[in-house]
Amino acid sequence: MQSHQYVHLSAASVQGWRNYTSQAVQLLDLNRNILDSYVLDFFTEDLWSRLNPKWTAVLDKFSPGDLASFLQNGASIKQESAWPLSLLAFRAASHALSLPRKAVSSVNPLLHYLSQQVQTGSIKLNKPEYHEISRNVENKSEIECDTGTVQCEGHIKAAHKDVDKSDADFISPVQQVSVSWGDSDSELSAAAGQHKLLQHVFRRHLKPKKQHEVARLAIVAAQVARCVCDGVMVDVGSGQGHLSRLLAYGHDVRVVCLEAEDKFIDGARKFDHQLEKAVEKMTRKNTSLPPLPPGPRHAVCHLQPNMDPHTFTKVITGVWPDLQSRGEVCGLLGLHTCGDLAPTLLRIFTSMPACQAMVSVGCCYMKLTTASEENPGFPMSNFVRRLPGHALSYESREVACHAVEMYTDRLSLGADNLKVHCYRACLEEILVKHWPHHYHAGLRSVNNAHHMDFSTYAKQAVSRLQDVVLPEVDLTSEETLHNLTRWQQVVVYYSLRLLLAPVVEAVVLLDRLLFLHDNGLEGILFPAFDPQLSPRNHVLVSVKPTNKL
């Protein structure tokens, strides 16, 4: 059903993935008492007492290092006594029902998926065997398809072959990036964390995390665009155009950027111009350099799930009229599309014949609309909608956006820096006692809180609440001091919730694949980014068979 690295949901595998999703939903439903809570309510709602007493007897003895191992699949923990079977089952099921999160080392899962579409007639590769394709990719060979030549990243443009290496890198900074991208350590420099194979014009204004994301997703999107989208992608929620800029200028893909915010479009155009001016300077020094490919085109657009196909294509061709001669064929692209924007892309993709492929990375699951809404963001599929206990609360969707790997690292360091969880829970109890209207209030972030005493932290945290003056008697009371000694219990409770977080994400993402299946389409889901840099790292790709157009 599942490879060790990715999910391919097809007619042959759908029943296995339905079973998987059903088991994941059951696990989440059984543990709602943990999942549907906030750690800041640890004392106000006595969350520790919600746990099985047999669990707390074991968990109370855990060191931060033990907790780090508890969160890691396959890691062993030194046991002073036998664990209750229910706790063992909870941990084992949580790991078993989480999707793989370690980034794949290459785009081979994508190439495998694309090669399998040969059987449905959507793509005709001249070497359909998976291992043959992999070998060709590693050798920087070319893969032929109906829509033209899919050039691996070693040959982004044939014109670059005769250009001096240093100048070619400047014009096409992904030339040296093969589809085998290894790990983030091999991509980012140790000194400054900058992407080694992206030229400065593509790294400007980008932190290393974003460089890592756009470099990898541009490779994925370019492969899909050349195979099935006539070289055209529509970047939805494009922001300031960092991904589109690399895809257009670096991979020679025609890109239309759709963004709801005028200010982001203005910023994107400014950055496009900066890149073009930089290349102009290089061209004056070396007149043999080939011209830049066409840059991205930008348009303001508010997408709706039930958007009329004619309206959508009118927006695209309005900013790039030449696309009409291509039959208005395109692919949809979204990097960390917030909340309902990812489900909206799915609905547009399945309902519009001209949209032949989709590449999507979602985020902000807590902003998804739920089944009570029209065209909900979750659940989307008929199967999940019919599952008993499928509902996901805001709290559960919010924790699914947390960074499991980063937290595990912090636990491994000793977890003194995690005392702030307990600080916040102690402060919540005081606030609710005197100012119940400030229940779950957004407080000021306090840097290096673990180096402060609780009283100092608390006063800084509430400094933006005009009507709050914390009583000294509460800050130093016997009850508060006792609660502060329980900081490791607070960390344990948070860790239990975090263990379920990838299961929530798995249900959300598999629901999207099952929605595609409802519409007669296959899809693939694989982790493309290093989860330490980019926790929302799963890329969903779907290609329409020709006979569905």
XYZ file of C-alpha atoms in Angstrom:
549
model
C 0.000 0.000 0.000
C 2.683 2.506 1.003
C 6.319 2.765 0.044
C 8.708 3.773 2.777
C 8.746 7.310 1.408
C 5.520 8.342 -0.283
C 1.844 7.739 -0.977
C 0.430 6.973 -4.418
C -3.330 6.721 -4.231
C -4.720 4.901 -7.257
C -7.648 2.603 -8.027
C -5.464 -0.340 -7.004
C -4.439 1.137 -3.644
C -7.502 3.148 -2.643
C -9.024 0.516 -0.363
C -5.780 0.204 1.578
C -5.629 3.964 2.064
C -9.272 4.070 3.097
C -8.495 1.507 5.795
C -5.460 3.515 6.852
C -7.500 6.728 7.066
C -10.276 4.985 8.979
C -7.789 3.697 11.565
C -6.239 7.151 11.908
C -9.653 8.716 12.513
C -10.431 6.069 15.136
C -7.160 6.793 16.949
C -7.869 10.526 17.008
C -11.450 9.999 18.147
C -10.317 7.741 21.005
C -7.895 10.414 22.238
C -10.025 13.536 21.956
C -9.489 14.276 25.637
C -5.815 14.907 24.826
C -6.190 16.302 21.340
C -9.008 18.784 21.973
C -7.231 20.707 24.698
C -4.651 23.442 25.089
C -1.578 23.139 27.272
C -2.180 26.638 28.650
C -5.289 25.139 30.361
C -3.132 22.554 32.149
C -3.952 23.952 35.606
C -7.303 25.655 34.997
C -8.793 22.390 33.689
C -6.526 19.971 35.587
C -5.462 18.248 32.363
C -3.100 15.831 34.101
C -6.089 14.184 35.784
C -7.600 13.445 32.323
C -4.847 10.961 31.613
C -4.970 7.301 32.529
C -3.400 7.001 36.033
C -1.364 4.030 34.764
C 0.074 6.332 32.086
C 0.940 9.147 34.489
C 2.743 6.721 36.800
C 5.142 5.972 33.919
C 5.242 9.394 32.264
C 5.978 11.186 35.544
C 9.368 9.467 35.561
C 10.302 10.522 32.022
C 13.277 12.804 31.561
C 13.254 15.297 28.661
C 15.562 12.916 26.802
C 13.068 10.091 27.326
C 10.342 12.299 25.893
C 12.483 13.012 22.841
C 12.833 9.256 22.282
C 9.122 8.782 22.954
C 8.333 11.093 20.021
C 10.767 9.355 17.664
C 9.603 6.315 15.754
C 11.727 3.283 16.626
C 13.716 4.961 19.399
C 14.125 2.905 22.568
C 13.504 4.196 26.087
C 15.020 2.766 29.249
C 12.106 1.368 31.260
C 12.226 1.166 35.046
C 8.970 -0.764 35.040
C 6.591 -2.322 32.530
C 4.499 0.156 30.567
C 0.751 -0.295 30.432
C -0.252 -1.906 27.146
C -2.563 1.023 26.356
C 0.387 3.465 26.439
C 2.496 1.170 24.259
C -0.400 0.883 21.826
C -0.939 4.664 21.811
C 2.676 5.319 20.864
C 2.870 2.513 18.295
C -0.407 3.490 16.616
C 0.545 7.182 16.484
C 3.774 6.344 14.689
C 2.183 3.773 12.387
C -0.557 6.182 11.304
C 1.754 9.126 10.623
C 2.890 9.716 7.044
C 6.647 9.595 6.306
C 8.181 12.972 7.134
C 11.830 12.523 6.204
C 12.394 14.328 2.907
C 12.905 12.169 -0.164
C 16.409 12.411 -1.585
C 15.246 13.018 -5.156
C 12.176 13.552 -7.337
C 12.165 9.856 -8.263
C 8.743 9.331 -6.589
C 7.369 12.024 -8.905
C 9.056 10.531 -11.969
C 7.748 7.101 -10.995
C 4.226 8.516 -10.737
C 4.528 10.337 -14.057
C 5.890 7.222 -15.752
C 2.919 5.204 -14.518
C 0.584 7.676 -16.194
C 1.830 6.275 -19.520
C -0.618 3.446 -18.994
C -3.515 5.929 -18.848
C -2.311 7.801 -21.916
C -1.521 11.107 -20.249
C 2.258 10.995 -20.786
C 4.415 8.995 -23.164
C 7.930 8.671 -21.822
C 10.379 6.864 -24.053
C 11.620 4.745 -21.112
C 8.705 3.969 -18.811
C 10.577 1.638 -16.481
C 11.162 3.301 -13.140
C 14.766 2.228 -12.673
C 15.608 3.236 -16.235
C 14.130 6.681 -15.647
C 16.050 7.033 -12.397
C 19.276 6.086 -14.146
C 18.653 8.594 -16.934
C 17.912 11.330 -14.429
C 21.095 10.707 -12.517
C 23.026 10.849 -15.806
C 21.250 14.123 -16.674
C 19.658 12.554 -19.743
C 16.472 13.814 -21.342
C 13.036 12.262 -21.005
C 10.738 12.608 -24.011
C 7.002 13.158 -23.713
C 4.126 14.163 -25.990
C 4.383 17.827 -25.098
C 8.061 18.038 -25.952
C 11.342 17.366 -24.213
C 11.403 17.230 -20.434
C 14.907 18.434 -19.715
C 16.460 17.444 -16.426
C 17.936 20.222 -14.378
C 21.429 19.575 -15.738
C 20.169 20.838 -19.111
C 17.685 23.583 -18.270
C 18.251 25.231 -21.647
C 20.271 23.872 -24.536
C 21.515 27.384 -25.216
C 23.354 27.355 -21.911
C 25.619 24.484 -22.910
C 28.000 26.778 -24.767
C 28.043 29.510 -22.133
C 30.914 30.018 -19.750
C 30.140 28.162 -16.501
C 30.151 31.125 -14.140
C 27.903 33.190 -16.382
C 25.576 30.268 -17.070
C 25.150 29.758 -13.353
C 24.078 33.359 -13.081
C 21.499 33.131 -15.856
C 20.221 29.677 -14.965
C 21.119 29.078 -11.332
C 19.507 25.646 -11.201
C 21.696 24.171 -13.940
C 23.743 22.211 -11.447
C 20.786 21.142 -9.283
C 20.049 17.560 -10.291
C 16.803 15.877 -9.382
C 18.773 14.108 -6.635
C 18.899 16.886 -4.082
C 20.225 14.945 -1.096
C 19.615 16.694 2.214
C 19.478 20.295 3.359
C 23.040 20.146 4.715
C 24.320 19.481 1.206
C 22.273 22.389 -0.169
C 22.871 25.128 2.385
C 26.255 26.552 3.222
C 27.500 25.961 6.739
C 28.643 29.553 7.162
C 25.493 31.528 6.374
C 22.901 28.904 5.525
C 22.602 30.150 1.951
C 21.624 27.827 -0.886
C 24.835 26.852 -2.653
C 23.327 26.424 -6.104
C 21.067 29.459 -6.276
C 22.589 32.680 -7.497
C 22.239 35.814 -5.415
C 19.429 37.207 -7.598
C 17.233 34.287 -6.513
C 18.375 34.323 -2.890
C 17.689 38.010 -2.305
C 14.966 38.686 0.262
C 14.794 34.973 1.154
C 15.748 33.250 4.377
C 17.453 29.834 4.042
C 14.163 28.043 4.802
C 12.458 29.713 1.851
C 15.468 29.168 -0.419
C 15.285 25.455 0.402
C 11.551 25.333 -0.347
C 11.490 27.278 -3.603
C 14.560 25.498 -5.015
C 12.998 22.067 -4.511
C 9.420 22.898 -5.432
C 10.562 24.671 -8.602
C 12.195 21.420 -9.725
C 8.969 19.489 -9.043
C 6.733 22.084 -10.717
C 9.015 22.361 -13.756
C 8.937 18.592 -14.320
C 5.129 18.606 -14.170
C 4.784 21.753 -16.305
C 6.866 20.393 -19.171
C 5.216 16.973 -19.142
C 1.525 17.815 -19.058
C 0.893 21.559 -18.886
C 2.491 22.828 -22.095
C 5.064 24.583 -19.926
C 2.491 26.820 -18.163
C 1.862 27.036 -14.415
C -0.500 29.261 -12.439
C 0.985 30.091 -9.033
C -1.943 30.704 -6.683
C -1.276 32.755 -3.579
C 2.066 33.707 -5.114
C 2.914 36.367 -2.534
C 5.993 38.277 -3.582
C 6.717 35.801 -6.355
C 9.866 34.080 -5.094
C 8.864 30.616 -6.336
C 7.454 31.981 -9.610
C 10.590 33.998 -10.290
C 12.805 30.930 -10.047
C 10.363 28.819 -12.039
C 10.093 31.392 -14.845
C 13.633 32.750 -15.173
C 15.472 29.638 -13.965
C 13.372 26.824 -15.443
C 11.885 28.580 -18.474
C 8.282 27.901 -17.425
C 5.517 30.373 -18.295
C 4.102 31.479 -14.946
C 0.963 33.442 -14.138
C 0.889 34.661 -10.529
C -2.499 35.092 -8.831
C -2.468 36.970 -5.542
C -5.243 38.594 -3.522
C -3.078 41.375 -2.042
C -2.058 44.326 -4.217
C 0.944 45.089 -2.015
C 2.403 41.620 -2.598
C 2.026 41.969 -6.354
C 3.776 45.342 -6.230
C 6.615 43.723 -4.288
C 6.829 40.808 -6.736
C 7.084 43.120 -9.730
C 9.772 45.122 -7.967
C 11.820 41.979 -7.313
C 11.313 40.789 -10.911
C 12.690 44.112 -12.105
C 15.679 43.850 -9.767
C 16.576 40.457 -11.211
C 16.235 41.670 -14.789
C 18.442 44.697 -14.086
C 21.078 42.459 -12.517
C 21.102 40.227 -15.597
C 21.314 43.301 -17.825
C 24.566 44.255 -16.126
C 25.933 40.780 -16.705
C 24.888 40.882 -20.357
C 26.795 44.132 -20.914
C 29.923 42.368 -19.665
C 29.322 39.225 -21.715
C 27.248 39.734 -24.864
C 27.225 35.996 -25.626
C 24.802 35.307 -22.781
C 21.396 34.046 -23.951
C 18.358 36.201 -23.214
C 16.307 35.605 -20.108
C 13.103 33.592 -20.536
C 9.855 35.546 -20.096
C 9.240 36.648 -16.528
C 6.144 35.932 -14.449
C 2.888 37.791 -15.126
C 0.899 39.031 -12.145
C -2.808 39.542 -11.498
C -5.038 40.306 -8.520
C -7.494 37.445 -8.053
C -9.699 36.179 -5.219
C -10.316 32.492 -5.878
C -13.588 30.854 -4.880
C -14.221 27.063 -4.650
C -17.112 27.279 -7.114
C -15.366 29.719 -9.445
C -16.649 29.645 -13.012
C -14.064 28.108 -15.400
C -14.538 30.937 -17.897
C -13.860 33.552 -15.213
C -10.702 31.743 -14.137
C -9.281 31.401 -17.642
C -10.235 35.003 -18.409
C -8.065 36.182 -15.524
C -5.116 34.118 -16.775
C -5.354 35.084 -20.438
C -6.067 38.667 -19.437
C -2.511 39.038 -18.181
C -0.973 36.689 -20.773
C -3.069 36.673 -23.986
C -0.614 34.376 -25.815
C -1.746 31.508 -23.584
C -4.980 31.347 -25.558
C -3.051 29.928 -28.502
C -1.909 27.106 -26.214
C -5.524 26.112 -25.567
C -5.439 27.782 -22.151
C -3.796 24.621 -20.806
C -2.068 25.101 -17.456
C -1.137 23.554 -14.160
C -1.997 24.878 -10.703
C 0.726 25.536 -8.150
C 0.520 26.525 -4.508
C 3.288 26.725 -1.909
C 1.967 26.765 1.660
C -1.496 27.784 0.623
C -3.211 28.846 3.823
C -6.371 27.206 5.137
C -9.087 26.737 2.513
C -6.926 27.892 -0.388
C -5.501 24.372 -0.848
C -8.983 22.749 -1.014
C -10.073 25.531 -3.375
C -7.195 24.620 -5.704
C -8.346 21.006 -5.618
C -11.905 21.963 -6.541
C -10.776 24.227 -9.374
C -8.423 21.534 -10.659
C -11.118 18.844 -10.738
C -13.776 21.085 -12.302
C -11.783 22.894 -15.017
C -10.748 20.838 -18.074
C -7.878 23.172 -19.001
C -6.171 22.607 -15.623
C -4.199 19.439 -16.319
C -2.056 19.157 -13.192
C -1.771 20.400 -9.656
C 1.208 20.811 -7.316
C 0.179 21.820 -3.807
C 1.763 22.261 -0.375
C -0.775 23.206 2.279
C -0.489 24.797 5.708
C -2.542 26.491 8.473
C -4.957 23.582 8.872
C -6.672 25.343 11.779
C -8.059 27.868 9.277
C -9.889 25.173 7.313
C -13.649 25.476 7.270
C -15.415 22.369 8.509
C -18.380 20.241 7.492
C -20.904 22.785 8.759
C -19.847 25.142 5.960
C -20.627 25.014 2.246
C -17.678 23.568 0.290
C -15.754 22.811 3.497
C -11.992 22.618 3.590
C -12.371 19.431 5.652
C -13.660 16.870 5.016
C -13.615 16.972 1.219
C -13.974 13.303 0.334
C -17.138 11.232 0.466
C -15.314 8.495 2.380
C -14.028 10.649 5.255
C -17.356 12.482 5.452
C -19.069 9.162 6.216
C -16.574 8.031 8.873
C -17.909 8.145 12.457
C -15.873 10.548 14.599
C -14.130 12.204 11.630
C -14.596 15.777 12.901
C -11.375 17.613 13.698
C -11.588 20.409 16.244
C -9.778 23.713 15.885
C -7.396 22.586 18.632
C -6.500 19.370 16.807
C -5.968 21.132 13.474
C -3.840 23.764 15.188
C -1.498 21.248 16.815
C -1.081 19.531 13.428
C 0.830 22.631 12.310
C 3.451 22.303 15.048
C 7.027 21.243 14.357
C 7.541 17.758 15.804
C 11.196 17.429 14.793
C 12.166 20.842 16.153
C 10.505 20.111 19.489
C 12.250 16.751 19.712
C 15.584 18.525 19.302
C 14.695 20.953 22.080
C 13.813 18.048 24.370
C 17.146 16.420 23.592
C 18.909 19.565 24.805
C 17.430 19.177 28.292
C 14.162 21.084 27.974
C 14.870 23.810 30.537
C 13.989 26.164 27.699
C 10.543 24.532 27.574
C 9.548 25.748 31.044
C 7.719 28.568 29.293
C 4.823 26.117 28.682
C 4.402 25.876 32.443
C 4.871 29.633 32.880
C 2.060 30.304 30.424
C -0.246 27.757 32.082
C 0.390 29.257 35.540
C -0.293 32.728 34.188
C -3.531 31.544 32.548
C -4.800 30.351 35.908
C -4.177 33.776 37.450
C -5.760 35.622 34.521
C -8.899 33.464 34.514
C -9.239 33.904 38.275
C -9.274 37.722 38.137
C -10.046 38.591 34.495
C -12.125 35.780 32.970
C -12.702 37.892 29.844
C -8.990 37.426 29.092
C -9.424 33.652 28.779
C -6.944 32.479 26.111
C -5.903 36.064 25.460
C -3.099 36.693 23.020
C -0.166 37.778 25.159
C 3.117 39.409 24.305
C 5.887 37.012 23.289
C 8.732 37.078 25.795
C 12.194 36.225 24.518
C 14.406 33.983 26.671
C 11.597 33.496 29.164
C 13.279 30.385 30.580
C 16.107 32.588 31.881
C 13.630 34.686 33.909
C 11.777 34.013 37.121
C 8.040 33.537 36.704
C 7.087 36.938 38.098
C 9.284 38.797 35.588
C 7.960 36.730 32.708
C 4.329 37.178 33.721
C 4.520 40.977 33.977
C 6.139 41.248 30.550
C 3.655 38.841 28.979
C 0.580 40.847 30.089
C 2.080 44.280 29.408
C -0.277 44.836 26.467
C -3.411 44.098 28.499
C -4.376 47.565 29.678
C -6.657 46.471 32.539
C -4.346 43.843 34.049
C -2.095 44.416 37.044
C -1.007 41.053 38.372
C -1.321 40.708 42.173
C 2.025 39.932 43.783
C 0.292 37.541 46.147
C -0.761 35.353 43.209
C 2.647 35.478 41.549
C 4.360 34.121 44.650
C 1.592 32.086 46.261
C 2.182 28.565 47.529
C -0.137 27.221 44.826
C 1.736 29.020 42.043
C 5.114 27.874 43.344
C 3.847 24.285 43.510
C 2.502 24.495 39.958
C 5.862 25.770 38.720
C 7.531 22.604 40.030
C 5.254 20.589 37.716
C 6.774 21.990 34.531
C 7.871 18.556 33.332
C 4.290 17.279 33.540
C 3.241 20.175 31.332
C 5.948 19.236 28.826
C 4.832 15.587 28.928
C 1.237 16.560 28.194
C 2.297 18.754 25.295
C 4.407 15.878 23.941
C 1.421 13.521 24.008
C -0.565 15.983 21.908
C 2.385 16.435 19.587
C 2.635 12.683 19.013
C -0.871 12.814 17.528
C -0.164 15.894 15.386
C 1.207 14.006 12.331
C -1.829 11.693 12.463
C -4.134 14.710 12.172
C -2.100 15.967 9.229
C -2.259 12.503 7.620
C -6.061 12.516 7.823
C -6.292 15.994 6.273
C -3.923 15.149 3.414
C -5.367 11.704 2.696
C -8.836 13.242 2.616
C -7.574 15.415 -0.259
C -6.226 12.405 -2.155
C -9.502 10.584 -1.592
C -11.372 13.623 -2.935
C -9.301 13.353 -6.105
C -10.242 9.680 -6.318
C -13.920 10.665 -6.002
C -13.341 12.701 -9.153
C -11.637 9.895 -11.056
C -8.082 11.141 -10.512
C -4.935 9.707 -8.969
C -2.479 11.597 -6.827
C 0.887 11.287 -5.141
C 1.984 12.699 -1.794
C 5.625 12.880 -0.767
C 7.764 14.865 1.709
C 9.978 17.167 -0.349
C 11.362 19.539 2.297
C 13.554 18.925 5.312
C 11.058 18.899 8.227
C 13.635 20.604 10.451
C 13.473 23.628 8.137
C 9.931 23.352 6.819
C 7.554 21.241 8.935
C 4.712 21.420 6.385
C 6.725 19.480 3.869
C 4.319 17.208 1.970
C 3.797 17.950 -1.718
C 0.593 16.737 -3.344
C 0.800 16.213 -7.126
C -2.017 15.094 -9.403
C -2.098 14.773 -13.198
C -5.218 14.305 -15.301
C -5.307 11.419 -17.767
C -5.845 12.633 -21.315
C -9.171 10.843 -21.600
C -10.491 12.906 -18.689
C -9.932 16.252 -20.414
